[in-house]
mmCIF file of C-alpha atoms and ligand atoms in Angstrom:
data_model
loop_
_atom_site.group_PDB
_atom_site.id
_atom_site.type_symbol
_atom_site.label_atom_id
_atom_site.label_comp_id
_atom_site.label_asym_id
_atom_site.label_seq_id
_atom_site.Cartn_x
_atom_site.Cartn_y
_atom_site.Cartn_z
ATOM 1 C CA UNK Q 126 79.129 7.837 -9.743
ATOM 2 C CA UNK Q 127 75.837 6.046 -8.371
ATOM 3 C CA UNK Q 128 75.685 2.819 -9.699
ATOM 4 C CA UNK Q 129 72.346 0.657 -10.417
ATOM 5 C CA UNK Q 130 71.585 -1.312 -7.550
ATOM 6 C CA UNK Q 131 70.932 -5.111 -8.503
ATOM 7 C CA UNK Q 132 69.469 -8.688 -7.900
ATOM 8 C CA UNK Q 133 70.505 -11.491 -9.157
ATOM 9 C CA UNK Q 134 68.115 -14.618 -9.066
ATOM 10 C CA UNK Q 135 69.091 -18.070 -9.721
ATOM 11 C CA UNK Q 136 68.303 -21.659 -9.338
ATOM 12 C CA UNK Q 137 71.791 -23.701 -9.535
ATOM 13 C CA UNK Q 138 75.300 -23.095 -9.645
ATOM 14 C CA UNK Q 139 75.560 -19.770 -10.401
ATOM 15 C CA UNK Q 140 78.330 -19.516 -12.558
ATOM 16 C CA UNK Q 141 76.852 -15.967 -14.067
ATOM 17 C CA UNK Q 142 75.797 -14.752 -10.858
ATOM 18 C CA UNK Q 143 80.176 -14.923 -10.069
ATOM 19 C CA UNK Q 144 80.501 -13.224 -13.253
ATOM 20 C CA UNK Q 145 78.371 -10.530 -12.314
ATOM 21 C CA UNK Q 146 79.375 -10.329 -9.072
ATOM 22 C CA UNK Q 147 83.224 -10.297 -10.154
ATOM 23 C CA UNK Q 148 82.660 -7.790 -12.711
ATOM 24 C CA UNK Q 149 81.242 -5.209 -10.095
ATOM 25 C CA UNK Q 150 83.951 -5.423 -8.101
ATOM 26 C CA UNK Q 151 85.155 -3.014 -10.629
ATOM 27 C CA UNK Q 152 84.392 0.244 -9.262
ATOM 28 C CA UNK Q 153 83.878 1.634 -12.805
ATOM 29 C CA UNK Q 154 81.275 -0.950 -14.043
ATOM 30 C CA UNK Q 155 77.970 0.956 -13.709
ATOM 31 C CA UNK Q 156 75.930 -1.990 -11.173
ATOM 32 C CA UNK Q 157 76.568 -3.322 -7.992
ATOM 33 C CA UNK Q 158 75.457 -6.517 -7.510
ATOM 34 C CA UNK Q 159 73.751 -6.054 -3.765
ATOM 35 C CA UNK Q 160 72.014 -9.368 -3.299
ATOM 36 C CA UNK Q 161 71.155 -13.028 -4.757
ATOM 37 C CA UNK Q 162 68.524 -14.668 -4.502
ATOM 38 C CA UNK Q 163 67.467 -18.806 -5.282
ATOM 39 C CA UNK Q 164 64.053 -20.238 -5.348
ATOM 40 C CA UNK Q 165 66.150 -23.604 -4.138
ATOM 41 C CA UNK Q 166 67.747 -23.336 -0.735
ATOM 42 C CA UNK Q 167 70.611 -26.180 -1.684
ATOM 43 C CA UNK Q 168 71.412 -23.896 -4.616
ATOM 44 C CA UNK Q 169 75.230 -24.428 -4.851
ATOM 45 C CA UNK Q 170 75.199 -20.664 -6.042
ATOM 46 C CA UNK Q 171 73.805 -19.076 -2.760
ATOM 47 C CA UNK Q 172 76.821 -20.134 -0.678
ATOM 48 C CA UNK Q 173 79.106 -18.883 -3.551
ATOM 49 C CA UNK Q 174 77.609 -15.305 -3.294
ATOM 50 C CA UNK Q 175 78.146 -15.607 0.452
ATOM 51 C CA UNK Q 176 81.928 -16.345 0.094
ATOM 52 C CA UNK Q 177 82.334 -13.128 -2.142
ATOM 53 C CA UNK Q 178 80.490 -11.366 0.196
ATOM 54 C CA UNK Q 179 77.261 -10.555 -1.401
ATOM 55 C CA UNK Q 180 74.032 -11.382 0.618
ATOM 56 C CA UNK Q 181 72.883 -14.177 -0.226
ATOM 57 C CA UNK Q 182 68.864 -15.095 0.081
ATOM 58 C CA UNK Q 183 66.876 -18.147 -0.309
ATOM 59 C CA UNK Q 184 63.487 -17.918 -0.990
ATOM 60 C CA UNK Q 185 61.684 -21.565 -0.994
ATOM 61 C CA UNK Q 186 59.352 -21.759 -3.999
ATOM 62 C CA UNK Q 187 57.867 -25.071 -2.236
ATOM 63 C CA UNK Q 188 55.625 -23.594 0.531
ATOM 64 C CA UNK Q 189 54.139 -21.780 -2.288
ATOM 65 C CA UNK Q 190 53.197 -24.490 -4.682
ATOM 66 C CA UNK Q 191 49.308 -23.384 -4.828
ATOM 67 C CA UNK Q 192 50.389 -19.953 -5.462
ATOM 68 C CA UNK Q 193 53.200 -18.839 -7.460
ATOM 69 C CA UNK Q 194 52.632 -15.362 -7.790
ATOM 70 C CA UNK Q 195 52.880 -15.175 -3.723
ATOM 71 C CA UNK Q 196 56.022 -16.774 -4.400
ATOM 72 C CA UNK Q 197 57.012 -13.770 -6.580
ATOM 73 C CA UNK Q 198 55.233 -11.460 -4.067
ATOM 74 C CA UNK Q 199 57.753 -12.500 -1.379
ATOM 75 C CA UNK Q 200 60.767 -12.175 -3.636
ATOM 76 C CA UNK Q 201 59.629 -8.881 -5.120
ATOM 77 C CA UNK Q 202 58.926 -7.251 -1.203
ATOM 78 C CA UNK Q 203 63.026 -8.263 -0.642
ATOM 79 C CA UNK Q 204 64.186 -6.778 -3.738
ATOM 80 C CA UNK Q 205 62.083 -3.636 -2.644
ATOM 81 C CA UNK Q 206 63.302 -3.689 0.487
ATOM 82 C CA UNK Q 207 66.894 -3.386 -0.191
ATOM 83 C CA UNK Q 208 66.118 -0.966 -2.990
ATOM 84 C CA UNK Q 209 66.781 -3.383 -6.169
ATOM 85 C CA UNK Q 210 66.621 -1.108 -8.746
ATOM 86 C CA UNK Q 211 67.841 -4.200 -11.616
ATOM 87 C CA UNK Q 212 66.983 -7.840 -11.655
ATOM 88 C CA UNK Q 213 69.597 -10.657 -13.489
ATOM 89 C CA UNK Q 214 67.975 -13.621 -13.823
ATOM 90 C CA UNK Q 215 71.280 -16.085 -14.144
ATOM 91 C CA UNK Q 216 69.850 -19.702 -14.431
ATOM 92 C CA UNK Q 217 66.481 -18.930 -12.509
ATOM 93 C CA UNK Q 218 64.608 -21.897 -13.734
ATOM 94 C CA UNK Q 219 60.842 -20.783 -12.614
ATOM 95 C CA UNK Q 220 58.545 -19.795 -15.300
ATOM 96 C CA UNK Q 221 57.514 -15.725 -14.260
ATOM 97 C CA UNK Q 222 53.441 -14.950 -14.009
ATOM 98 C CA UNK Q 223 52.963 -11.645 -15.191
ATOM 99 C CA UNK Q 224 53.295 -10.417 -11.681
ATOM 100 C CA UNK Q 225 56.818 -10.410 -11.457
ATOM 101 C CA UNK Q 226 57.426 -9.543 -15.580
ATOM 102 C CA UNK Q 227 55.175 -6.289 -15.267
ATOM 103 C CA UNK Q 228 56.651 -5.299 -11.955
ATOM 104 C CA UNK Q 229 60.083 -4.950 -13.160
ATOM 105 C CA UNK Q 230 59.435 -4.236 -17.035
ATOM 106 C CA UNK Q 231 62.209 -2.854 -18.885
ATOM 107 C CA UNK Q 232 64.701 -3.326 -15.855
ATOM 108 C CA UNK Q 233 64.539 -7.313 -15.772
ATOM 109 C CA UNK Q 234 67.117 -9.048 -18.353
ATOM 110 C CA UNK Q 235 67.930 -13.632 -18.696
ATOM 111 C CA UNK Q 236 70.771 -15.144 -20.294
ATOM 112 C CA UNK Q 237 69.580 -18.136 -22.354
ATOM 113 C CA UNK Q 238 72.020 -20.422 -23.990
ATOM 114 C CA UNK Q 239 71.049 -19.833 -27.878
ATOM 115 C CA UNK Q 240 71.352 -17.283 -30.623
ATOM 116 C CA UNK Q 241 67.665 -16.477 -29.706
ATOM 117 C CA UNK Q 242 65.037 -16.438 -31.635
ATOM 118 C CA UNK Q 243 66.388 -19.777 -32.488
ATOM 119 C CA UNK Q 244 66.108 -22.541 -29.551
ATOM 120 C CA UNK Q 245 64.126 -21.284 -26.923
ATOM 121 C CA UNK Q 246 63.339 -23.287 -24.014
ATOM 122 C CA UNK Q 247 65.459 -26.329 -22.622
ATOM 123 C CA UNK Q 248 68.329 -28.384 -24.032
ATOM 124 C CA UNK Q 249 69.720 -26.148 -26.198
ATOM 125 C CA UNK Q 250 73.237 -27.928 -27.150
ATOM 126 C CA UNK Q 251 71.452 -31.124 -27.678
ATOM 127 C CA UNK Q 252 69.341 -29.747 -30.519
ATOM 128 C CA UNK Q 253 72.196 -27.803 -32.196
ATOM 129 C CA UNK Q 254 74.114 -30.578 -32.389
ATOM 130 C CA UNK Q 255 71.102 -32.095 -33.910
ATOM 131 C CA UNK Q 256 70.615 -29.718 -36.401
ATOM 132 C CA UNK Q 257 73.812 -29.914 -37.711
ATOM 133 C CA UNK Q 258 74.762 -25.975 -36.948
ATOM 134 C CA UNK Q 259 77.735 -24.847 -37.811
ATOM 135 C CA UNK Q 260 77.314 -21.795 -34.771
ATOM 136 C CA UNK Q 261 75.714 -21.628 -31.197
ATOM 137 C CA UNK Q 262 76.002 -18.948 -28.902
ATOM 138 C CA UNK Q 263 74.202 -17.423 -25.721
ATOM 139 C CA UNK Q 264 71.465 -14.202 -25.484
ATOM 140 C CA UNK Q 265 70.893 -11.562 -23.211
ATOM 141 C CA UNK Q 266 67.722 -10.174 -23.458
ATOM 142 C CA UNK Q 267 64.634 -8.011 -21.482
ATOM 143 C CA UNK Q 268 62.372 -9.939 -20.298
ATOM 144 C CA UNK Q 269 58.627 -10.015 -21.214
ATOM 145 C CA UNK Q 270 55.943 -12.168 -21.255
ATOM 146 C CA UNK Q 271 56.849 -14.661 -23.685
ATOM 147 C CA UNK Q 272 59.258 -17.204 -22.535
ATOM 148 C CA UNK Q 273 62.929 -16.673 -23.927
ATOM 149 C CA UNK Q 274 61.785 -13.439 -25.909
ATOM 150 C CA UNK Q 275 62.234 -9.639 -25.473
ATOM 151 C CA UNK Q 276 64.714 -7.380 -26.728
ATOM 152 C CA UNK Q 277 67.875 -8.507 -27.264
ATOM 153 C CA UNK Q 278 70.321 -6.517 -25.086
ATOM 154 C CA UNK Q 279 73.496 -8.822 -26.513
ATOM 155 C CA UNK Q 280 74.324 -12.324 -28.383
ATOM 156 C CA UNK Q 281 77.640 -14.190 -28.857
ATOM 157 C CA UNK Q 282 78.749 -16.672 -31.236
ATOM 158 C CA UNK Q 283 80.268 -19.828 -30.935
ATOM 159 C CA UNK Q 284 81.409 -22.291 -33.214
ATOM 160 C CA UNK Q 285 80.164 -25.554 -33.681
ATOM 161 C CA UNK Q 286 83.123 -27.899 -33.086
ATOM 162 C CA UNK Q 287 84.353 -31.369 -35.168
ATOM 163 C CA UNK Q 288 83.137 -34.005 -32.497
ATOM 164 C CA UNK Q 289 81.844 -31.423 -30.145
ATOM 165 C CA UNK Q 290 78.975 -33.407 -27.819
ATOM 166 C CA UNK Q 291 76.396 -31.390 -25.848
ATOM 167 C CA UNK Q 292 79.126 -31.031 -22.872
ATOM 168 C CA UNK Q 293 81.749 -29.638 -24.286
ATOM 169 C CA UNK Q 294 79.533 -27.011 -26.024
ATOM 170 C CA UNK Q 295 78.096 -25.912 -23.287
ATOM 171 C CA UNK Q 296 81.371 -25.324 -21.661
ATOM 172 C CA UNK Q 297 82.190 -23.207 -24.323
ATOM 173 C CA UNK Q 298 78.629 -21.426 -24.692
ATOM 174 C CA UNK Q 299 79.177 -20.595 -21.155
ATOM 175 C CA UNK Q 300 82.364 -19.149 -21.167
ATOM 176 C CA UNK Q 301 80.792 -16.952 -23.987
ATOM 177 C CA UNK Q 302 77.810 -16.217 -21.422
ATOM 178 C CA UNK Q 303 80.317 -15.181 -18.722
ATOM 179 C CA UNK Q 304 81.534 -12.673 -21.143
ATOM 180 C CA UNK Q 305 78.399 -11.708 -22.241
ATOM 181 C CA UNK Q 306 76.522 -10.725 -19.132
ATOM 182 C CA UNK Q 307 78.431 -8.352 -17.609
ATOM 183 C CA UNK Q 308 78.775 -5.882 -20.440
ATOM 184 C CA UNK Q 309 75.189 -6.209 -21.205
ATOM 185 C CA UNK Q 310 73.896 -5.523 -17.721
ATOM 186 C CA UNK Q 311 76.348 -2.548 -17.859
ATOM 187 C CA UNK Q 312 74.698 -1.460 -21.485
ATOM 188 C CA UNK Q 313 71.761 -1.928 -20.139
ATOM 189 C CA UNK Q 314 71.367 0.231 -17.055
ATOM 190 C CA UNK Q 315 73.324 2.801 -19.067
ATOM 191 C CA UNK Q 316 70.384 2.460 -21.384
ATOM 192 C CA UNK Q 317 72.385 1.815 -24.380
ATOM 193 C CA UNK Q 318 70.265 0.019 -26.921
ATOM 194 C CA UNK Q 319 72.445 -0.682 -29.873
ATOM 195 C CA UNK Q 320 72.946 -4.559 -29.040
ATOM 196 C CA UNK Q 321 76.155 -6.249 -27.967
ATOM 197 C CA UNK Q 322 77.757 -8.711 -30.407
ATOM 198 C CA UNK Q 323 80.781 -10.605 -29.485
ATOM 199 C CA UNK Q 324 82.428 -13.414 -31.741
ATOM 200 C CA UNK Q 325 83.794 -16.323 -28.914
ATOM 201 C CA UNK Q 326 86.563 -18.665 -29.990
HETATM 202 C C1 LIG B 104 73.213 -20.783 -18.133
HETATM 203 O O1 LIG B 104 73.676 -21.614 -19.144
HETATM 204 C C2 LIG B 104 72.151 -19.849 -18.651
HETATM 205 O O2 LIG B 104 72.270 -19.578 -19.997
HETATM 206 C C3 LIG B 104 70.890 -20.617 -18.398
HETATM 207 O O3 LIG B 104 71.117 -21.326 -17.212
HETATM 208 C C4 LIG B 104 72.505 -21.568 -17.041
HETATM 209 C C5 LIG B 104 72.871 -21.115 -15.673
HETATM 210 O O4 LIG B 104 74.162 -21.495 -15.309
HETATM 211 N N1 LIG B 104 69.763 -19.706 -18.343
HETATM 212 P P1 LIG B 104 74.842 -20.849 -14.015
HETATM 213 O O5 LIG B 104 73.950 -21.173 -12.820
HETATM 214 O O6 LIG B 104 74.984 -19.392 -14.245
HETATM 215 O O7 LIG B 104 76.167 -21.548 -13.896
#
Protein backbone atom coordinates (compact mmCIF):
# COMPACT_ATOMS: atom_id res chain seq x y z
CA UNK A 1 0.00 0.00 0.00
CA UNK A 2 1.47 3.62 -0.83
CA UNK A 3 0.62 5.79 1.77
CA UNK A 4 0.08 9.79 1.50
CA UNK A 5 3.16 11.44 2.15
CA UNK A 6 2.75 14.34 4.83
CA UNK A 7 3.80 17.65 6.62
CA UNK A 8 3.01 18.63 9.61
CA UNK A 9 3.45 22.42 10.55
CA UNK A 10 3.35 23.81 13.92
CA UNK A 11 4.21 26.61 16.17
CA UNK A 12 4.47 25.13 19.92
CA UNK A 13 4.43 22.00 21.63
CA UNK A 14 3.21 19.80 19.31
CA UNK A 15 1.17 17.58 21.13
CA UNK A 16 -0.91 16.65 17.68
CA UNK A 17 2.04 16.55 15.63
CA UNK A 18 3.04 13.17 18.35
CA UNK A 19 -0.34 12.04 17.68
CA UNK A 20 0.10 12.02 14.15
CA UNK A 21 3.32 10.92 14.15
CA UNK A 22 2.42 7.93 16.64
CA UNK A 23 -0.50 6.98 14.72
CA UNK A 24 1.65 6.37 11.47
CA UNK A 25 3.77 4.26 13.02
CA UNK A 26 0.97 1.97 12.25
CA UNK A 27 1.82 0.49 9.06
CA UNK A 28 -1.91 0.24 8.17
CA UNK A 29 -2.87 3.94 8.75
CA UNK A 30 -2.97 5.36 5.19
CA UNK A 31 -0.12 8.63 5.86
CA UNK A 32 3.24 8.77 6.83
CA UNK A 33 4.13 11.58 8.56
CA UNK A 34 7.69 12.44 6.62
CA UNK A 35 8.56 15.81 8.06
CA UNK A 36 7.61 18.82 10.57
CA UNK A 37 7.98 21.88 10.19
CA UNK A 38 7.77 25.30 12.86
CA UNK A 39 7.76 28.87 11.88
CA UNK A 40 9.54 29.22 15.61
CA UNK A 41 12.94 27.61 15.90
CA UNK A 42 12.54 27.15 20.00
CA UNK A 43 9.35 25.28 19.14
CA UNK A 44 9.36 22.61 21.94
CA UNK A 45 7.64 20.39 19.17
CA UNK A 46 10.58 20.33 16.61
CA UNK A 47 12.93 18.49 18.99
CA UNK A 48 10.01 16.09 19.83
CA UNK A 49 9.68 15.05 16.10
CA UNK A 50 13.45 14.61 16.13
CA UNK A 51 13.37 12.10 19.08
CA UNK A 52 10.71 9.93 17.15
CA UNK A 53 12.68 10.17 14.32
CA UNK A 54 10.84 12.31 11.93
CA UNK A 55 12.81 15.25 10.30
CA UNK A 56 12.33 17.91 11.88
CA UNK A 57 12.59 21.62 10.08
CA UNK A 58 12.56 25.08 11.28
CA UNK A 59 11.70 27.65 9.12
CA UNK A 60 12.15 31.31 10.84
CA UNK A 61 9.10 33.43 9.98
CA UNK A 62 11.26 36.54 11.39
CA UNK A 63 13.68 37.24 8.47
CA UNK A 64 10.57 37.45 6.55
CA UNK A 65 8.55 39.99 8.41
CA UNK A 66 8.07 42.38 5.18
CA UNK A 67 7.00 39.46 3.28
CA UNK A 68 4.98 36.67 4.43
CA UNK A 69 4.13 35.00 1.43
CA UNK A 70 8.13 34.47 0.86
CA UNK A 71 7.83 33.01 4.12
CA UNK A 72 5.28 30.51 2.71
CA UNK A 73 7.35 30.35 -0.53
CA UNK A 74 10.27 28.86 1.44
CA UNK A 75 8.13 26.41 3.37
CA UNK A 76 6.13 25.37 0.32
CA UNK A 77 9.73 24.70 -1.93
CA UNK A 78 10.62 22.07 1.29
CA UNK A 79 7.40 20.41 1.30
CA UNK A 80 7.93 20.08 -2.59
CA UNK A 81 11.08 18.98 -2.24
CA UNK A 82 10.53 16.00 -0.17
CA UNK A 83 7.37 15.28 -2.13
CA UNK A 84 4.61 16.42 0.60
CA UNK A 85 1.73 15.29 -0.89
CA UNK A 86 -0.60 16.38 2.66
CA UNK A 87 -0.15 19.29 4.96
CA UNK A 88 -1.43 19.07 9.02
CA UNK A 89 -1.40 22.18 10.37
CA UNK A 90 -1.22 21.11 14.36
CA UNK A 91 -1.04 24.47 16.32
CA UNK A 92 0.60 26.55 13.38
CA UNK A 93 -0.26 29.91 14.70
CA UNK A 94 0.52 32.13 11.37
CA UNK A 95 -2.39 33.48 9.57
CA UNK A 96 -2.00 31.73 5.63
CA UNK A 97 -2.04 34.45 2.49
CA UNK A 98 -3.72 32.86 -0.20
CA UNK A 99 -0.41 31.66 -1.45
CA UNK A 100 -0.03 28.86 0.68
CA UNK A 101 -4.21 28.08 0.97
CA UNK A 102 -4.47 27.84 -2.98
CA UNK A 103 -1.28 25.89 -3.32
CA UNK A 104 -2.37 23.04 -1.30
CA UNK A 105 -6.33 23.32 -1.71
CA UNK A 106 -8.23 20.39 -0.81
CA UNK A 107 -5.06 18.55 0.66
CA UNK A 108 -4.40 21.12 3.64
CA UNK A 109 -6.59 20.30 6.94
CA UNK A 110 -6.22 22.49 11.04
CA UNK A 111 -7.45 21.27 14.19
CA UNK A 112 -9.11 24.16 16.07
CA UNK A 113 -10.28 23.73 19.58
CA UNK A 114 -14.25 24.35 19.07
CA UNK A 115 -17.32 22.69 17.67
CA UNK A 116 -16.70 25.05 14.65
CA UNK A 117 -18.73 27.20 13.28
CA UNK A 118 -19.03 28.24 16.82
CA UNK A 119 -15.73 29.99 18.38
CA UNK A 120 -13.41 30.64 15.81
CA UNK A 121 -10.28 32.33 16.46
CA UNK A 122 -8.36 32.45 19.93
CA UNK A 123 -9.33 31.53 23.49
CA UNK A 124 -11.73 29.18 22.92
CA UNK A 125 -12.26 27.56 26.60
CA UNK A 126 -12.39 30.95 28.05
CA UNK A 127 -15.49 31.93 26.09
CA UNK A 128 -17.31 28.58 26.58
CA UNK A 129 -17.01 28.78 29.94
CA UNK A 130 -18.42 32.17 29.48
CA UNK A 131 -21.25 31.23 27.69
CA UNK A 132 -22.38 28.90 29.99
CA UNK A 133 -22.16 25.69 27.41
CA UNK A 134 -23.04 22.71 28.49
CA UNK A 135 -20.50 21.00 25.43
CA UNK A 136 -17.06 21.96 23.81
CA UNK A 137 -15.17 19.96 21.58
CA UNK A 138 -12.33 20.27 18.84
CA UNK A 139 -12.69 20.43 14.62
CA UNK A 140 -10.85 19.14 11.90
CA UNK A 141 -11.44 20.79 8.91
CA UNK A 142 -9.94 21.79 5.05
CA UNK A 143 -8.59 24.69 4.99
CA UNK A 144 -9.65 27.73 2.87
CA UNK A 145 -9.50 31.17 2.90
CA UNK A 146 -11.50 32.12 5.74
CA UNK A 147 -9.88 31.72 9.03
CA UNK A 148 -11.17 28.58 11.07
CA UNK A 149 -13.65 27.61 8.14
CA UNK A 150 -13.75 24.90 5.41
CA UNK A 151 -15.21 21.63 5.36
CA UNK A 152 -15.44 19.86 8.25
CA UNK A 153 -13.47 16.59 7.90
CA UNK A 154 -14.40 15.59 11.84
CA UNK A 155 -15.70 17.19 15.34
CA UNK A 156 -15.75 15.75 18.89
CA UNK A 157 -17.69 16.53 21.83
CA UNK A 158 -16.86 17.25 25.17
CA UNK A 159 -18.70 17.99 28.11
CA UNK A 160 -18.75 21.00 29.94
CA UNK A 161 -17.68 20.08 33.50
CA UNK A 162 -19.18 21.36 37.24
CA UNK A 163 -16.21 23.79 38.16
CA UNK A 164 -14.32 23.09 35.03
CA UNK A 165 -11.86 26.44 34.47
CA UNK A 166 -10.32 27.12 31.04
CA UNK A 167 -7.31 24.59 32.02
CA UNK A 168 -8.80 21.75 32.75
CA UNK A 169 -11.00 21.97 29.60
CA UNK A 170 -8.51 22.28 27.47
CA UNK A 171 -6.85 19.25 28.80
CA UNK A 172 -9.75 17.45 28.04
CA UNK A 173 -10.53 19.18 24.52
CA UNK A 174 -7.13 18.05 23.71
CA UNK A 175 -7.21 14.65 24.55
CA UNK A 176 -10.39 14.69 22.28
CA UNK A 177 -8.10 16.45 19.51
CA UNK A 178 -5.47 13.69 19.86
CA UNK A 179 -8.17 11.33 19.01
CA UNK A 180 -9.54 13.26 16.49
CA UNK A 181 -6.69 13.97 14.13
CA UNK A 182 -5.45 10.92 13.25
CA UNK A 183 -8.59 9.29 11.95
CA UNK A 184 -9.46 12.36 10.10
CA UNK A 185 -6.17 12.76 8.28
CA UNK A 186 -6.63 9.01 7.50
CA UNK A 187 -10.45 9.84 6.16
CA UNK A 188 -9.18 12.37 4.52
CA UNK A 189 -6.47 11.18 2.17
CA UNK A 190 -8.74 8.17 1.66
CA UNK A 191 -11.11 10.83 0.45
CA UNK A 192 -13.89 9.81 2.61
CA UNK A 193 -16.23 12.72 3.06
CA UNK A 194 -18.95 11.60 5.36
CA UNK A 195 -17.54 13.54 8.56
CA UNK A 196 -16.09 11.99 11.69
CA UNK A 197 -18.07 12.38 14.93
CA UNK A 198 -16.75 11.11 18.13
CA UNK A 199 -18.50 11.66 21.64
CA UNK A 200 -15.22 12.21 24.34
CA UNK A 201 -15.82 11.53 28.01
C1 LIG B 1 -4.39 22.69 19.76
O1 LIG B 1 -5.24 22.89 20.83
C2 LIG B 1 -5.08 22.98 18.45
O2 LIG B 1 -6.45 22.80 18.51
C3 LIG B 1 -4.78 24.43 18.24
O3 LIG B 1 -3.49 24.63 18.76
C4 LIG B 1 -3.22 23.67 19.78
C5 LIG B 1 -1.92 23.03 19.45
O4 LIG B 1 -1.45 22.23 20.49
N1 LIG B 1 -4.91 24.76 16.83
P1 LIG B 1 -0.23 21.22 20.22
O5 LIG B 1 0.95 22.06 19.76
O6 LIG B 1 -0.67 20.23 19.21
O7 LIG B 1 0.04 20.60 21.56
Amino acid sequence: MSRARVAVLISGAGSNMKALIEASRDPAFPAEIVCVVSNRPEAAGLALAESLGVEALAIDHRPFARDREAHERAIDAALRARGIEWVALAGYMRLLTPFLVEAWAGRMLNIHPSLLPEYPGLDTHQRVLDAGCDWHGCTVHQVIHEMDAGPIVGQARVPVLAGDDAAALAVRVQAAEHRLYPLCLAAAVEGRTEPIRLEAA
